[in-house]
mmCIF file of C-alpha atoms in Angstrom:
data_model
loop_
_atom_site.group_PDB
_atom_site.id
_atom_site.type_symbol
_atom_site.label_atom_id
_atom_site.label_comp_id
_atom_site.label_asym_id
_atom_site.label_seq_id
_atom_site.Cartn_x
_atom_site.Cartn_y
_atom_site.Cartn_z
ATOM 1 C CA UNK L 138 84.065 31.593 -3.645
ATOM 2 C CA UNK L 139 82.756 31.195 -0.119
ATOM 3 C CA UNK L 140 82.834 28.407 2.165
ATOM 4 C CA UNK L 141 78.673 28.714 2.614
ATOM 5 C CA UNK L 142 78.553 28.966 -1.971
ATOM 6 C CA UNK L 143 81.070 25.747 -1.407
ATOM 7 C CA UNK L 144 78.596 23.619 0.676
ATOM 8 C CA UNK L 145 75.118 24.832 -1.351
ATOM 9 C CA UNK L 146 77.129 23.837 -4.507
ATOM 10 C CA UNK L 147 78.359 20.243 -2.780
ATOM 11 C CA UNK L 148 74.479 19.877 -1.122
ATOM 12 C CA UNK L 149 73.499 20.220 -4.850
ATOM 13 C CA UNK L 150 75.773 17.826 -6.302
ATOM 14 C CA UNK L 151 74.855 15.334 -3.434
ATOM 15 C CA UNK L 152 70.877 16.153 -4.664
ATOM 16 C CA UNK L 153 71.941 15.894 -8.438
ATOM 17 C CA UNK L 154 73.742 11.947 -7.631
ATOM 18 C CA UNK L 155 70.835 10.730 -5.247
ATOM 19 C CA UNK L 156 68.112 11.551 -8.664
ATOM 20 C CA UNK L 157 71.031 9.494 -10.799
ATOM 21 C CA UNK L 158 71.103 7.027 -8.524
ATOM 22 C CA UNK L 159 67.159 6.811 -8.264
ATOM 23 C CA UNK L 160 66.952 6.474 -12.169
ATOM 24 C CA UNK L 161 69.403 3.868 -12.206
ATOM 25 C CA UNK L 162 67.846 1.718 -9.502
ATOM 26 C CA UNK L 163 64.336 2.310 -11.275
ATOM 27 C CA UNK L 164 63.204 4.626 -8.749
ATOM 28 C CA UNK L 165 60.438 7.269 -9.430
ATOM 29 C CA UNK L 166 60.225 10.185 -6.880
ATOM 30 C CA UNK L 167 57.038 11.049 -8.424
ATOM 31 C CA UNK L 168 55.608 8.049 -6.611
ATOM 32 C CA UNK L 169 53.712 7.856 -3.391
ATOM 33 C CA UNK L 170 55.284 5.181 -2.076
ATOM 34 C CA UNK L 171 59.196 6.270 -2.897
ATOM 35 C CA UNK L 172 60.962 9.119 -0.814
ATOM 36 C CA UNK L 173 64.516 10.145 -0.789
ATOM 37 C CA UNK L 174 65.388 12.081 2.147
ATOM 38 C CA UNK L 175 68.549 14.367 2.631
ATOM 39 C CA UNK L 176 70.120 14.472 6.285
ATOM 40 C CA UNK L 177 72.177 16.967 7.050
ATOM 41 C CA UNK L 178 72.740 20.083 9.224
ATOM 42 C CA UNK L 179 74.591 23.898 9.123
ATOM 43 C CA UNK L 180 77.332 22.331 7.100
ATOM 44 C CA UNK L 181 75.335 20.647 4.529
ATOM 45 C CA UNK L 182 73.944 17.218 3.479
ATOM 46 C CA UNK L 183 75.498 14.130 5.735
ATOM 47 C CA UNK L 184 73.897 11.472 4.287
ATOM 48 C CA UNK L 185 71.000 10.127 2.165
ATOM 49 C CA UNK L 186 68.293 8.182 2.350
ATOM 50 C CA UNK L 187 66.396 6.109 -0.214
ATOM 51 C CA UNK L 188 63.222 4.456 0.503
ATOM 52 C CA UNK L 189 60.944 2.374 -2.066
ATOM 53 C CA UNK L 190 58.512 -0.536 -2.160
ATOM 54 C CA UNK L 191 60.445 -2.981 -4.258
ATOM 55 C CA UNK L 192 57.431 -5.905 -5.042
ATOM 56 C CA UNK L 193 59.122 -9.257 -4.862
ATOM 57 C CA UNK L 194 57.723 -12.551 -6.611
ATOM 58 C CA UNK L 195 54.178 -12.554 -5.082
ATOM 59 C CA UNK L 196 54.554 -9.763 -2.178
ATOM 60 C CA UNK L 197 53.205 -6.308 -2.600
ATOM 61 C CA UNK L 198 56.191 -4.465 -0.858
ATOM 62 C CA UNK L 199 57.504 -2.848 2.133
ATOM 63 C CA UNK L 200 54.598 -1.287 3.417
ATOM 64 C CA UNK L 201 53.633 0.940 6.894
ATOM 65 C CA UNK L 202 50.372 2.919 7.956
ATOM 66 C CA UNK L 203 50.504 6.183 9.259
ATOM 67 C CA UNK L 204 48.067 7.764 11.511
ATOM 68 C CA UNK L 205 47.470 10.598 13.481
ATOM 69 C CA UNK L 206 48.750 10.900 17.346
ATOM 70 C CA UNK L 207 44.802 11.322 18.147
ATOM 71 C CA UNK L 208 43.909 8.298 15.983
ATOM 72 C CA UNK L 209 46.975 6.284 18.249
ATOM 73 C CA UNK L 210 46.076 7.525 21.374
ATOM 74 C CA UNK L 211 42.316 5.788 20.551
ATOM 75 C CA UNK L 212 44.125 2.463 19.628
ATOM 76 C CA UNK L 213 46.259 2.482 22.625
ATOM 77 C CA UNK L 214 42.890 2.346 24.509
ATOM 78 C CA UNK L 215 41.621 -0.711 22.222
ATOM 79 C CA UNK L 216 44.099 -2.695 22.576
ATOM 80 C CA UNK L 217 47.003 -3.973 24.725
ATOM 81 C CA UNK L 218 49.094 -6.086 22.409
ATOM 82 C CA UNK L 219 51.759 -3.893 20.549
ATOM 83 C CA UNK L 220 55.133 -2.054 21.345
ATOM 84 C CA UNK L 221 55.664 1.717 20.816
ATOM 85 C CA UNK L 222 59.116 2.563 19.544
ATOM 86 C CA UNK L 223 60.430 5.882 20.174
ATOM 87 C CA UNK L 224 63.263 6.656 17.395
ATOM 88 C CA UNK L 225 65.054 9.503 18.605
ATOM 89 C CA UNK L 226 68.342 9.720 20.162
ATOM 90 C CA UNK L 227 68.774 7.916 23.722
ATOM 91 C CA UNK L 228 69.307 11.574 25.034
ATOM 92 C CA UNK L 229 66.384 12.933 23.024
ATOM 93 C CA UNK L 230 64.752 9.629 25.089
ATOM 94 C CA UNK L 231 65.520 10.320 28.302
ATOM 95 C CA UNK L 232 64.176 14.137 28.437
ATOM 96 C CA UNK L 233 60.970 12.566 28.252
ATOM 97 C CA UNK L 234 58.594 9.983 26.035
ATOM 98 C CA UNK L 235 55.458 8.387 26.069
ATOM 99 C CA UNK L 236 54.750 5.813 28.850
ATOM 100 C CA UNK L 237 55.627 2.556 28.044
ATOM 101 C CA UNK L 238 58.008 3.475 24.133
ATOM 102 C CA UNK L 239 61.410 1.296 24.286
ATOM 103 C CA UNK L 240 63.972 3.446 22.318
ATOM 104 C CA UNK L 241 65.746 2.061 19.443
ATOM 105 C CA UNK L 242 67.482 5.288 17.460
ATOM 106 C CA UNK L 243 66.464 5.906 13.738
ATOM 107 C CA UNK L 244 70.102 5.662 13.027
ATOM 108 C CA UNK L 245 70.762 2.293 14.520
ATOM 109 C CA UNK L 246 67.859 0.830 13.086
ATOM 110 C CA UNK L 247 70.187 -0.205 10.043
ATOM 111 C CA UNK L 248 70.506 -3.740 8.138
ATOM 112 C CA UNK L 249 69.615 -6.648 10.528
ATOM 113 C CA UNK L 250 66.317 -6.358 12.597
ATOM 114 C CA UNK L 251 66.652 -5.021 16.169
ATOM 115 C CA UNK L 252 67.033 -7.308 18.976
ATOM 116 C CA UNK L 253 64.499 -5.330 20.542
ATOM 117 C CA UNK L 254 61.908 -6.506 18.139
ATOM 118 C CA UNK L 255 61.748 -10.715 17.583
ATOM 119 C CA UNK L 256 58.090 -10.437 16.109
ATOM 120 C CA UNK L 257 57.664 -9.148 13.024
ATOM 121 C CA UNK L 258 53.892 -9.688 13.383
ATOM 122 C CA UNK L 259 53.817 -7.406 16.632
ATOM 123 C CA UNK L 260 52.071 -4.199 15.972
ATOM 124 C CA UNK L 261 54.770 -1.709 16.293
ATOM 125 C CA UNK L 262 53.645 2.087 16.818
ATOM 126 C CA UNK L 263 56.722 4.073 15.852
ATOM 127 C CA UNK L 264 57.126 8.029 16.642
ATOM 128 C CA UNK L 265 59.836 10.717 16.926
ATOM 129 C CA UNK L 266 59.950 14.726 17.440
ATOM 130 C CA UNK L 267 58.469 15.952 14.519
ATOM 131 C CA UNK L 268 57.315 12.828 12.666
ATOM 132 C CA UNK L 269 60.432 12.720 10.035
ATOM 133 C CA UNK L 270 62.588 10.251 11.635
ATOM 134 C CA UNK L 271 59.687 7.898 12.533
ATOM 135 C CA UNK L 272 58.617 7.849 8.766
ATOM 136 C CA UNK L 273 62.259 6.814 8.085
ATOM 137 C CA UNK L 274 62.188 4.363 10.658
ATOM 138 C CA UNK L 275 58.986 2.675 9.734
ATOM 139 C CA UNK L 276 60.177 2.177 5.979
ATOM 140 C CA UNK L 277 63.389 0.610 7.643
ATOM 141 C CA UNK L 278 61.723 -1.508 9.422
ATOM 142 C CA UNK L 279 58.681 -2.646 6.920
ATOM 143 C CA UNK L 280 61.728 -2.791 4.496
ATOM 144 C CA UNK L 281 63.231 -5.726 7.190
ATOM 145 C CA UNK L 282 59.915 -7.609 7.103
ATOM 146 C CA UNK L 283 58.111 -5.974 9.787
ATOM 147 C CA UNK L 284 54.306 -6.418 8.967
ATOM 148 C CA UNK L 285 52.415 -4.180 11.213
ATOM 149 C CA UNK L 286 53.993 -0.645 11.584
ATOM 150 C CA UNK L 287 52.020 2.396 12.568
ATOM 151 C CA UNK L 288 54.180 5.496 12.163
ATOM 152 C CA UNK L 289 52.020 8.163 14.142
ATOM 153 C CA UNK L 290 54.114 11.084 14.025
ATOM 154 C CA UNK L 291 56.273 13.175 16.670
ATOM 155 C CA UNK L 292 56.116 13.795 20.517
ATOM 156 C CA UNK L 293 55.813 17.825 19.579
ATOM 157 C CA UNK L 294 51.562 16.779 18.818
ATOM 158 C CA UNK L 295 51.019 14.304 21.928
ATOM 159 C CA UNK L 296 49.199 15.885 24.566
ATOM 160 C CA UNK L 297 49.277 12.957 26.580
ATOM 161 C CA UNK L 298 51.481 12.024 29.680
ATOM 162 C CA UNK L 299 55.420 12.064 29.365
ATOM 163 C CA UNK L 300 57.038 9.800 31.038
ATOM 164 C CA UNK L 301 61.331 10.552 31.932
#
């Protein structure tokens, strides 16, 4: 057996224990608001994630809004009181983003809330290359408490200025 049949056969037993896991923790992937995702690269699957609105006693769940980069853009004009968070790497960062994103990395954006972001009532626009990460990042963070996260996609769609 080959090393490339070895890693599609341990990518599919990776797939086959995040779906037992989902049962067991009551999660339905045939639900809107539940998504596992599957990161990995040439070599196969390096980790997993699970995201799913959990309601607590009295609170409807982790909970984001996504919108379109041309639907942002509008709002950025309306209004001056919110943060944009670019979630790519620092290097992704640094080749360019829009004027006026902080970075905080999808992948550091983990357990406790980012020191970056004291107010969970801020309105936080969150975005990434291609709009996967930032959808990650915004369940992370709605997950923490955040209440107001706009995930509006990835820098590939803006057509705006870029700012290194």
């Amino acid at each position: 057996m080959g090393k490339r049949t070895i890693l599609i056969l341990a990518g599919a037993a990776v797939c086959a224990i995040a779906a037992v896991i989902a049962v067991r923790l009551n999660i339905s992937v045939n639900r809107e608001d539940t998504s596992i995702s599957i990161i990995g690269g040439v070599d196969g699957p390096t980790s997993i994630f699970i995201a799913g609105k959990i309601p607590g006693e009295g609170e409807k769940g982790a909970e984001y809004t996504s919108m379109t980069m041309e639907e942002a853009k509008e709002c950025f004009q309306a209004s001056g009181d919110y943060l944009i968070v670019d979630v790519r790497r620092a290097d992704e960062y640094a080749e360019g983003h829009i004027p006026g994103a902080i970075n905080i990395a999808n992948e550091d954006i983990i357990a406790s809330e980012p020191a970056e972001l004291p107010d969970k009532n801020q309105t936080i626009y969150v975005y990434c290359r291609s709009g996967n990460r930032s959808k990650q990042a915004s369940a992370k963070l709605a997950a923490m408490g955040y209440k107001n996260i706009i995930e509006f996609g990835g820098i590939l769609d803006w057509t705006g200025e870029i700012e290194k």
